[in-house]
Amino acid sequence: YLIMRAQKELRLTDDERKAAPKLISQVATNIRPIIKSGLIPGKIYCFWNPTWKCFIKMTDQRVTLSPKKEDGILPSNWEAERFLAVKSINNTVALWNPTYKCFIKMTDQKVTLSPKKEDGILPSNWEAERFLAVRANNNTVALWNPTYKCFIKMTDQRVTLSPKKED
């Protein structure tokens, strides 16, 4: 589960910090998409995990985690942690990094990056790059891939995928 914000300063309230550890069980048992107030196509998002205190980050070779940021505030010079929400089908979005010009992609074994797409337009036949933002609480979401039926998961060392969770 991840805390996401669209604002320039990504700061958590004390209530959000306290609530975050309880949210994963809610997400795992109640998959519901964010339609009105979640990931809005055309906006830039950053995803911070309150357990590991890291952001999802893209490099030229993989999707990984950023250095720790205890306060959940994204430094203004961190560009690899910013993702543009791109509209897709069935309430899903694709997450495109403007720096590396790739989408976050899920395979049956890992979370990685797509081939480069200079224009940030998701090809209609790319399914592994589509994610449903599942509402948990307090601006917390989990990103679920309908093709592989897994969430994006962060550990203390990497970004990976969860066990399968059927819809």
Backbone as a ProteinNet text record, in pm:
[ID]
protein_1_A
[PRIMARY]
YLIMRAQKELRLTDDERKAAPKLISQVATNIRPIIKSGLIPGKIYCFWNPTWKCFIKMTDQRVTLSPKKEDGILPSNWEAERFLAVKSINNTVALWNPTYKCFIKMTDQKVTLSPKKEDGILPSNWEAERFLAVRANNNTVALWNPTYKCFIKMTDQRVTLSPKKED
[TERTIARY]
84.1	0	88.8	36.6	117.3	37.9	107.3	46.6	73.1	-28.9	-6.1	-67.5	-1.1	-49.6	-14.6	-96.5	-69.4	-6.4	-5.5	49.1	200.7	256.9	402.2	470	416	474.3	395.4	458.5	391.3	412.3	333	348.3	229.8	256.9	151.9	110.5	-17.7	-64.2	-30.5	-37.2	-14.5	-117.2	-242.6	-346.6	-317	-265.7	-231	-118.1	-18.4	93.1	44.4	-45.6	-96.9	-185	-262.5	-358.3	-292.9	-182.5	-125	-99.7	-42.2	-17.2	-143.4	-258.1	-382.9	-446.8	-401	-473.6	-454	-343.8	-317.9	-423.7	-472.7	-575.1	-705.2	-736.5	-856	-842.9	-726	-704.6	-716.2	-657.7	-656.1	-794.8	-886.8	-1018.2	-1127.1	-1097.7	-1203.3	-1148.9	-1141.5	-1091.4	-1203.6	-1179.5	-1273.4	-1192.8	-1224.4	-1144.4	-1171	-1071.4	-1088.4	-1134.6	-1254.3	-1306.7	-1311.5	-1363.5	-1383.7	-1267.8	-1196.3	-1098	-959.2	-930.7	-802.6	-706.8	-653.4	-554.9	-625.7	-596	-660.2	-565.3	-607.6	-521.3	-476.8	-347.8	-291.8	-219.9	-234.8	-166.2	-43.1	52.9	176.1	158.9	198.6	189.2	324	340.2	453.2	392.9	458.3	403.6	503.4	463.2	548	489.8	573.2	528.8	560.2	457.1	481.5	554.6	551.6	624.8	774	812	954.7	1007.2	915.6	952.2	1035.8	994.5	1059.9	953.4	994.6	909.3	938.3	840.5	867.4	951.4	1055.1	1149.9	1178.8	1194.4	1234.1	1378.5	1453.3	1587.4	1584.5	1697	1698.7	1691.7	1698.3	1696.8	1585.7	1527.2	1427.8	1342.1	1241.3	1161.5	1213.6	1244.3	1308.3	1253.7	1323.7	1281.7	1384.4	1335.8	1421.9	1497.5	1592.5	1647.3	1533.7	1553.3	1450.5	1422.6	1294.5	1248.7	1148.8	1194.5	1111.9	983.5	989.3	874.9	778.5	809.4	720.1	714.2	809.9	813.5	912.1	864.3	949.1	1036.7	1169	1255.5	1226.6	1236.1	1199.8	1289.7	1409.6	1500.9	1492.3	1400.9	1382.6	1281.3	1328.3	1241.6	1203.8	1288.7	1265.6	1148.9	1100.5	991.5	856.1	852.6	729.4	671.2	540.5	473.1	347.2	332.7	213.2	107.7	-11.9	-123.4	-180.1	-179.1	-227.3	-355.4	-459.6	-589.6	-579.2	-648	-655.6	-801.7	-825.8	-962.3	-1006.7	-1136.6	-1195.2	-1143.8	-1140	-1097.6	-951.1	-872.2	-729.8	-649.7	-529.3	-434.5	-300.3	-220.1	-81.3	3.7	118.7	205.1	333.7	346.1	456.4	552.6	680.7	782.5	838.2	818.6	865.3	1017.5	1092.5	1238.5	1289	1240.3	1287.7	1198.3	1080.8	987.8	944.8	921	873.9	756.8	675.2	566.2	612.9	549.4	567.1	494.2	557.4	502.9	512.5	410.6	414.5	429.3	511.2	519.6	473.4	478.1	437.1	540.2	657	761.6	810.5	784.8	840.8	769.9	805.9	764	885.8	866.9	978.6	933.2	1004.2	964.4	937.8	850.7	814.1	924.5	913.1	998.6	969.6	1064.9	1046.6	926.8	854.2	744.8	765.1	827.9	862.2	740.5	625.4	507.5	419.7	447.7	367.1	227.5	204.5	74.2	81.1	-12.1	-14	-72.1	4.9	-51.2	-169.8	-268.8	-391.8	-369.2	-261.6	-236.1	-142.3	-104.8	-20	-110.2	-115.3	-200.5	-122.7	3.2	84.4	114.6	87.4	114.5	-8.4	-119.3	-244.5	-264.5	-302.5	-323.2	-453.9	-518.9	-637.1	-591.9	-622.4	-589.7	-700.1	-665.3	-761.2	-756	-869.2	-877.8	-861.5	-779.9	-769.9	-827.9	-755.9	-802.3	-703.1	-745.4	-654.1	-556	-605.9	-521.1	-422.9	-455.5	-371.4	-432.5	-348.8	-395.9	-303.1	-355.8	-274.7	-293.7	-189.5	-195.1	-203.6	-317.9	-347.8	-351.6	-284.4	-280.3	-384	-484.8	-589.2	-541	-433	-381	-317.9	-233.1	-163.1	-230.4	-332.3	-408.9	-318.9	-223.7	-130.5	-120.7	-84.9	-57	91.6	125.8	265.2	294.5	406.8	444.1	586.3	610	744.4	796.3	921.9	989.6	1100.8	1180.8	1290.3	1401.4	1395.2	1502.6	1458	1327.8	1287.3	1137.8	1100.3	960.1	930.2	826.5	795.4	643.4	593.6	450.5	403.5	279.6	218.4	177	136	68.5	-57.9	-108.8	-229.7	-346.7	-424	-548	-653	-741.7	-846.4	-936.5	-999	-1091.8	-1226
-116.6	0	123.2	227.4	346	471.2	569.3	700.2	775.5	833.9	910.5	1047.7	1142.1	1279.1	1340.3	1430.3	1499.3	1635.5	1683.3	1813.9	1813.6	1934.1	1944.2	1897.3	1933.3	1889.6	1771.3	1658.3	1534.8	1511.1	1574.8	1567	1489.6	1398.6	1322.5	1388.6	1375.5	1422.2	1315.2	1352.2	1253.9	1142	1175.5	1074.1	974.7	1023.6	934.1	839.8	891.6	806.4	696.9	732.1	634.5	530.2	571.7	481.3	388	426.7	353.3	205	163.1	19.9	-65.7	-8.8	-84.6	-102.5	-28.1	-20.9	-140.5	-210	-319.2	-427.9	-457.5	-560.1	-514.7	-385.5	-334.8	-347.4	-316.4	-324.5	-468.5	-560.9	-700.6	-763.2	-712.7	-774.7	-696.7	-576.9	-495.5	-418.1	-483.4	-417.4	-331.1	-201.3	-108.8	2	33.8	134.5	275.6	358.7	500.9	561.1	615.3	671.1	823.3	878.8	1023.1	1098.9	1041.7	1122.3	1059.7	968	900.7	948.1	856.7	890.6	952.5	1076.4	1151	1156	1103.8	1111	1254.3	1267.8	1399.3	1461.5	1401.8	1454.1	1370	1434.9	1367.4	1318.1	1193.4	1133.8	1076.8	1069	1001.2	902	790	684.9	652.2	678.6	660.4	552.8	459.4	351.2	386.3	397.4	438.3	334.2	208.2	105.7	117.8	126.5	129.2	271.5	369.6	511.4	543.5	481.4	502.4	529.6	594.9	617	509.6	482.2	403.5	492	434.1	509.1	430.4	501.2	437.4	474.4	376.3	402.3	365.8	375.6	337.8	186.9	109.7	-35.3	-105.8	-38.3	-109.3	-11.8	-69.7	1.4	-44.4	50.6	20	112.9	123.2	216	325.5	440.1	555.8	537.9	626.2	630.4	662.1	626.5	652.6	801	831.9	967.5	951.7	970.6	949.6	1031.1	1152.8	1242.9	1230.6	1149.9	1134.8	1255.6	1345.4	1464.5	1439.1	1450.5	1427.4	1549.5	1532.6	1646.5	1698.2	1827.7	1889.5	1844	1796.4	1753.1	1603	1531.1	1388.4	1374.4	1346.1	1333.4	1188.4	1094.4	953.8	894.2	966.7	920.2	977.7	1050.9	1115.7	1038.8	1016.5	939	1011.3	1020.8	1078	969.2	994.6	901.3	917.7	809.2	808.7	725.4	783.6	716	586.2	484.5	356.6	309.9	183.2	131.6	78.1	65	3.9	62.3	193.6	264.7	243	193	174	293.3	305.6	405.7	337.1	398.4	357.3	467.8	432.4	527.9	545.9	663.6	695.2	791.6	760.1	846.5	939.8	1071.8	1166.6	1170.7	1134.3	1135.3	1020.5	899.1	781.3	743.3	807.6	787	640.1	578.5	440.2	432.9	329.4	301.5	198.5	199.6	88.4	-30	-145.4	-266	-383.3	-468.8	-589.3	-710.5	-803.9	-933.4	-1038.6	-1164.3	-1268	-1289	-1222	-1240.9	-1113.2	-997.3	-875	-750.1	-639	-506.8	-446	-399.4	-351.6	-228.4	-198.4	-86.6	-133.6	-60.5	-92	-46.6	-84.3	-19.2	130.9	209.8	355.8	393.9	494	556.4	705.8	766.1	908.6	997	959	1044.4	1020.4	915.8	888.4	837.3	791.3	736.4	584.4	527.7	383.1	311.3	221.3	143.7	59.1	44	-25.5	-172.8	-232.7	-374.7	-397.7	-292.7	-306.9	-322.9	-442.4	-469.3	-474.3	-509.5	-524.2	-390.2	-281.3	-146.7	-82	-152.6	-96.1	-134.3	-33.5	-56.7	5.8	-63.5	-12.1	42.2	167.7	227.6	187.7	108.5	56.3	140.7	195.8	284.4	204.4	258.7	201.3	302.3	409.3	510.2	625.1	743.1	856.8	878.5	882.3	899.3	785.1	668.7	551	464.7	418.3	332.5	213.8	111.7	-0.4	-7.3	-41.5	-47.4	-193.4	-230.9	-368.5	-383.9	-487	-512.7	-618.7	-584.8	-681.8	-800.2	-783.7	-894.4	-1001.8	-960.8	-1056	-1075.2	-991.5	-1001.2	-994.2	-901.1	-877.9	-728.4	-695.2	-557.4	-529.3	-402.9	-361.5	-364.1	-422.3	-439.4	-387.3	-324.9	-278.8	-359.9	-399.5	-462.2	-366.9	-408.8	-323	-311.2	-394.7	-393.2	-370.9	-386.8	-375.9	-351.4	-323	-315.4	-444.1	-513	-643.6	-656.9	-779.3	-799.5	-886.9	-865.4	-941.4	-1079	-1167	-1289.2	-1250.4	-1340.8	-1310.6	-1279	-1179.3	-1141.2	-1127.3	-1224.6	-1222.8	-1102	-1059.3	-945	-991.4
0	0	0	-53.4	-78	-44.5	1.8	18.9	-110.8	-168.8	-290.7	-275.6	-336	-337	-471.7	-516.9	-642.3	-618.1	-494.3	-465.1	-481	-490	-500.8	-373.5	-257.7	-131.8	-81	-70	-32.1	116.8	200.6	345.3	403.2	495.9	561.5	691	722.9	852.8	956.3	1083.7	1190.2	1183.4	1151.5	1140.4	1028.2	915.5	805	845.1	914	958.8	1053.4	1145.1	1242	1174.5	1075.9	1011.9	910.6	850.9	738.5	765	879.2	897.9	899.4	932.2	938.7	801.9	703	577.2	486	496.1	401.7	413	532.4	545	480.2	488	422	271.3	218.8	74.5	27.4	99.8	57.5	57.9	139.6	147.4	75	29.3	-30.1	-149.9	-264.1	-384.1	-441.4	-444.1	-508.2	-573.8	-697.8	-767.8	-717.5	-731.4	-705.7	-837.3	-839	-962.4	-955.1	-846.2	-839.8	-779.3	-684.4	-612.2	-610	-698.8	-694.1	-800.9	-877.3	-978.6	-1098	-1121.9	-1229	-1348.3	-1464	-1581.6	-1608.5	-1641.1	-1669	-1550.8	-1432.5	-1314.1	-1283.1	-1218.5	-1176.7	-1032.7	-1007.8	-875.1	-832.1	-701.3	-638.9	-540.4	-519.1	-433.8	-323.6	-199.1	-81.6	7.9	49.9	136.4	281.3	367.8	506	590.1	549.8	624.6	598.6	471.6	436	418.5	416.1	408.3	283.7	173.7	43.6	-61.6	-169.1	-285.1	-389.8	-476.8	-596.5	-687.2	-745.8	-828.5	-956.3	-1067.4	-1192.8	-1223	-1271.6	-1323.4	-1471.8	-1538.3	-1680.6	-1700.4	-1590.6	-1603.3	-1526.8	-1425.6	-1344.1	-1263	-1198.2	-1099.3	-963.7	-879.3	-752.1	-644.9	-532.5	-429.6	-411.2	-369.1	-345.4	-214.3	-187.5	-51.4	46.9	172.7	274.7	289.3	307.4	339.8	453.6	574.1	693.4	691	639	646.2	528.2	427.9	313.2	222.7	234.8	148.7	35.7	-87.5	-203.4	-228	-228.5	-261	-401.4	-418.5	-546.6	-661.2	-631.3	-738.1	-766.9	-705.9	-734.9	-848.9	-966.3	-1083.6	-1113.7	-1076.3	-1107.9	-1029.6	-930.1	-845.1	-887.8	-996.5	-1042.8	-1162.5	-1156.8	-1262	-1307.3	-1438.5	-1498.6	-1510.5	-1459.1	-1475.3	-1616	-1691.4	-1829.9	-1835.2	-1891.2	-1897.9	-1976.4	-1925	-1991.7	-1986.1	-2006.7	-2010.9	-1874.3	-1854.6	-1735	-1604.1	-1595.1	-1473.8	-1436.7	-1529.3	-1500.3	-1551.9	-1499.5	-1548.4	-1570.9	-1653	-1670.3	-1607.6	-1554.7	-1484.6	-1563.5	-1626	-1716.8	-1649.2	-1655.5	-1596.7	-1704	-1688.1	-1789.7	-1805.3	-1704.2	-1713.1	-1799.7	-1773.6	-1846.9	-1964.1	-1973.6	-2084.4	-2097.8	-1981.9	-1975	-1877.1	-1893.5	-1801.3	-1698.3	-1580.7	-1487.1	-1549	-1544.7	-1607.7	-1510.1	-1508.7	-1427	-1517.5	-1476.8	-1544.3	-1443.6	-1482.1	-1387	-1276.2	-1286.1	-1186	-1118.6	-1179.7	-1121.6	-1171.5	-1107	-1152.4	-1220.9	-1342.5	-1422.9	-1502.1	-1608.8	-1692.3	-1834	-1900.2	-2037.5	-2132.7	-2260	-2359.3	-2359.4	-2409.7	-2412.8	-2498.5	-2449	-2524.4	-2510	-2607.6	-2601.6	-2578.2	-2635.9	-2629.4	-2506.1	-2428.2	-2309.7	-2339.8	-2461.5	-2499	-2487.6	-2412.6	-2390.7	-2512.4	-2574.8	-2686.4	-2638.9	-2722.6	-2683.7	-2650.6	-2702.8	-2675.8	-2556.2	-2484	-2365	-2243.2	-2188.4	-2072.4	-1941.5	-1948	-1826.6	-1760.2	-1829.6	-1779.1	-1716.2	-1710.9	-1659.8	-1513.1	-1434	-1290.9	-1245.5	-1156	-1089.6	-954.6	-928.1	-798.2	-701.3	-602.8	-506.5	-380.9	-343.3	-227.4	-98.5	-9.6	123.9	222.1	250.5	345.2	347	388.7	409	294.1	171.8	53.4	33.9	85.2	67.3	-41.9	-132.7	-240.1	-255.6	-319.7	-365.4	-516.3	-588.8	-734.9	-776.9	-837	-872.1	-1022.9	-1073.8	-1217.6	-1252.8	-1335.6	-1368.5	-1452.8	-1525.4	-1606.2	-1518	-1424.8	-1337.9	-1203	-1174	-1049.8	-926	-933	-822.3	-795.7	-672.4	-635.3	-651.6	-671.7	-657.8	-508.6	-472.5	-332	-311.8	-197.4	-164.2	-45.7	-52.7	60.6	103.9	197.8	242.2	138.2	32.1	-66.9	-210.4	-237.5	-378.2	-393.2	-517.5	-556.8	-631.8	-591.6	-648.3	-659.9	-672	-680	-565.4	-527.4	-418.8	-468.7	-376.4	-422.4	-498	-580.4	-658.1	-566.6	-608.1	-539.5	-646.5	-654	-756.5	-738.1	-847.3	-839.2	-797.1
[MASK]
+++++++++++++++++++++++++++++++++++++++++++++++++++++++++++++++++++++++++++++++++++++++++++++++++++++++++++++++++++++++++++++++++++++++++++++++++++++++++++++++++++++++

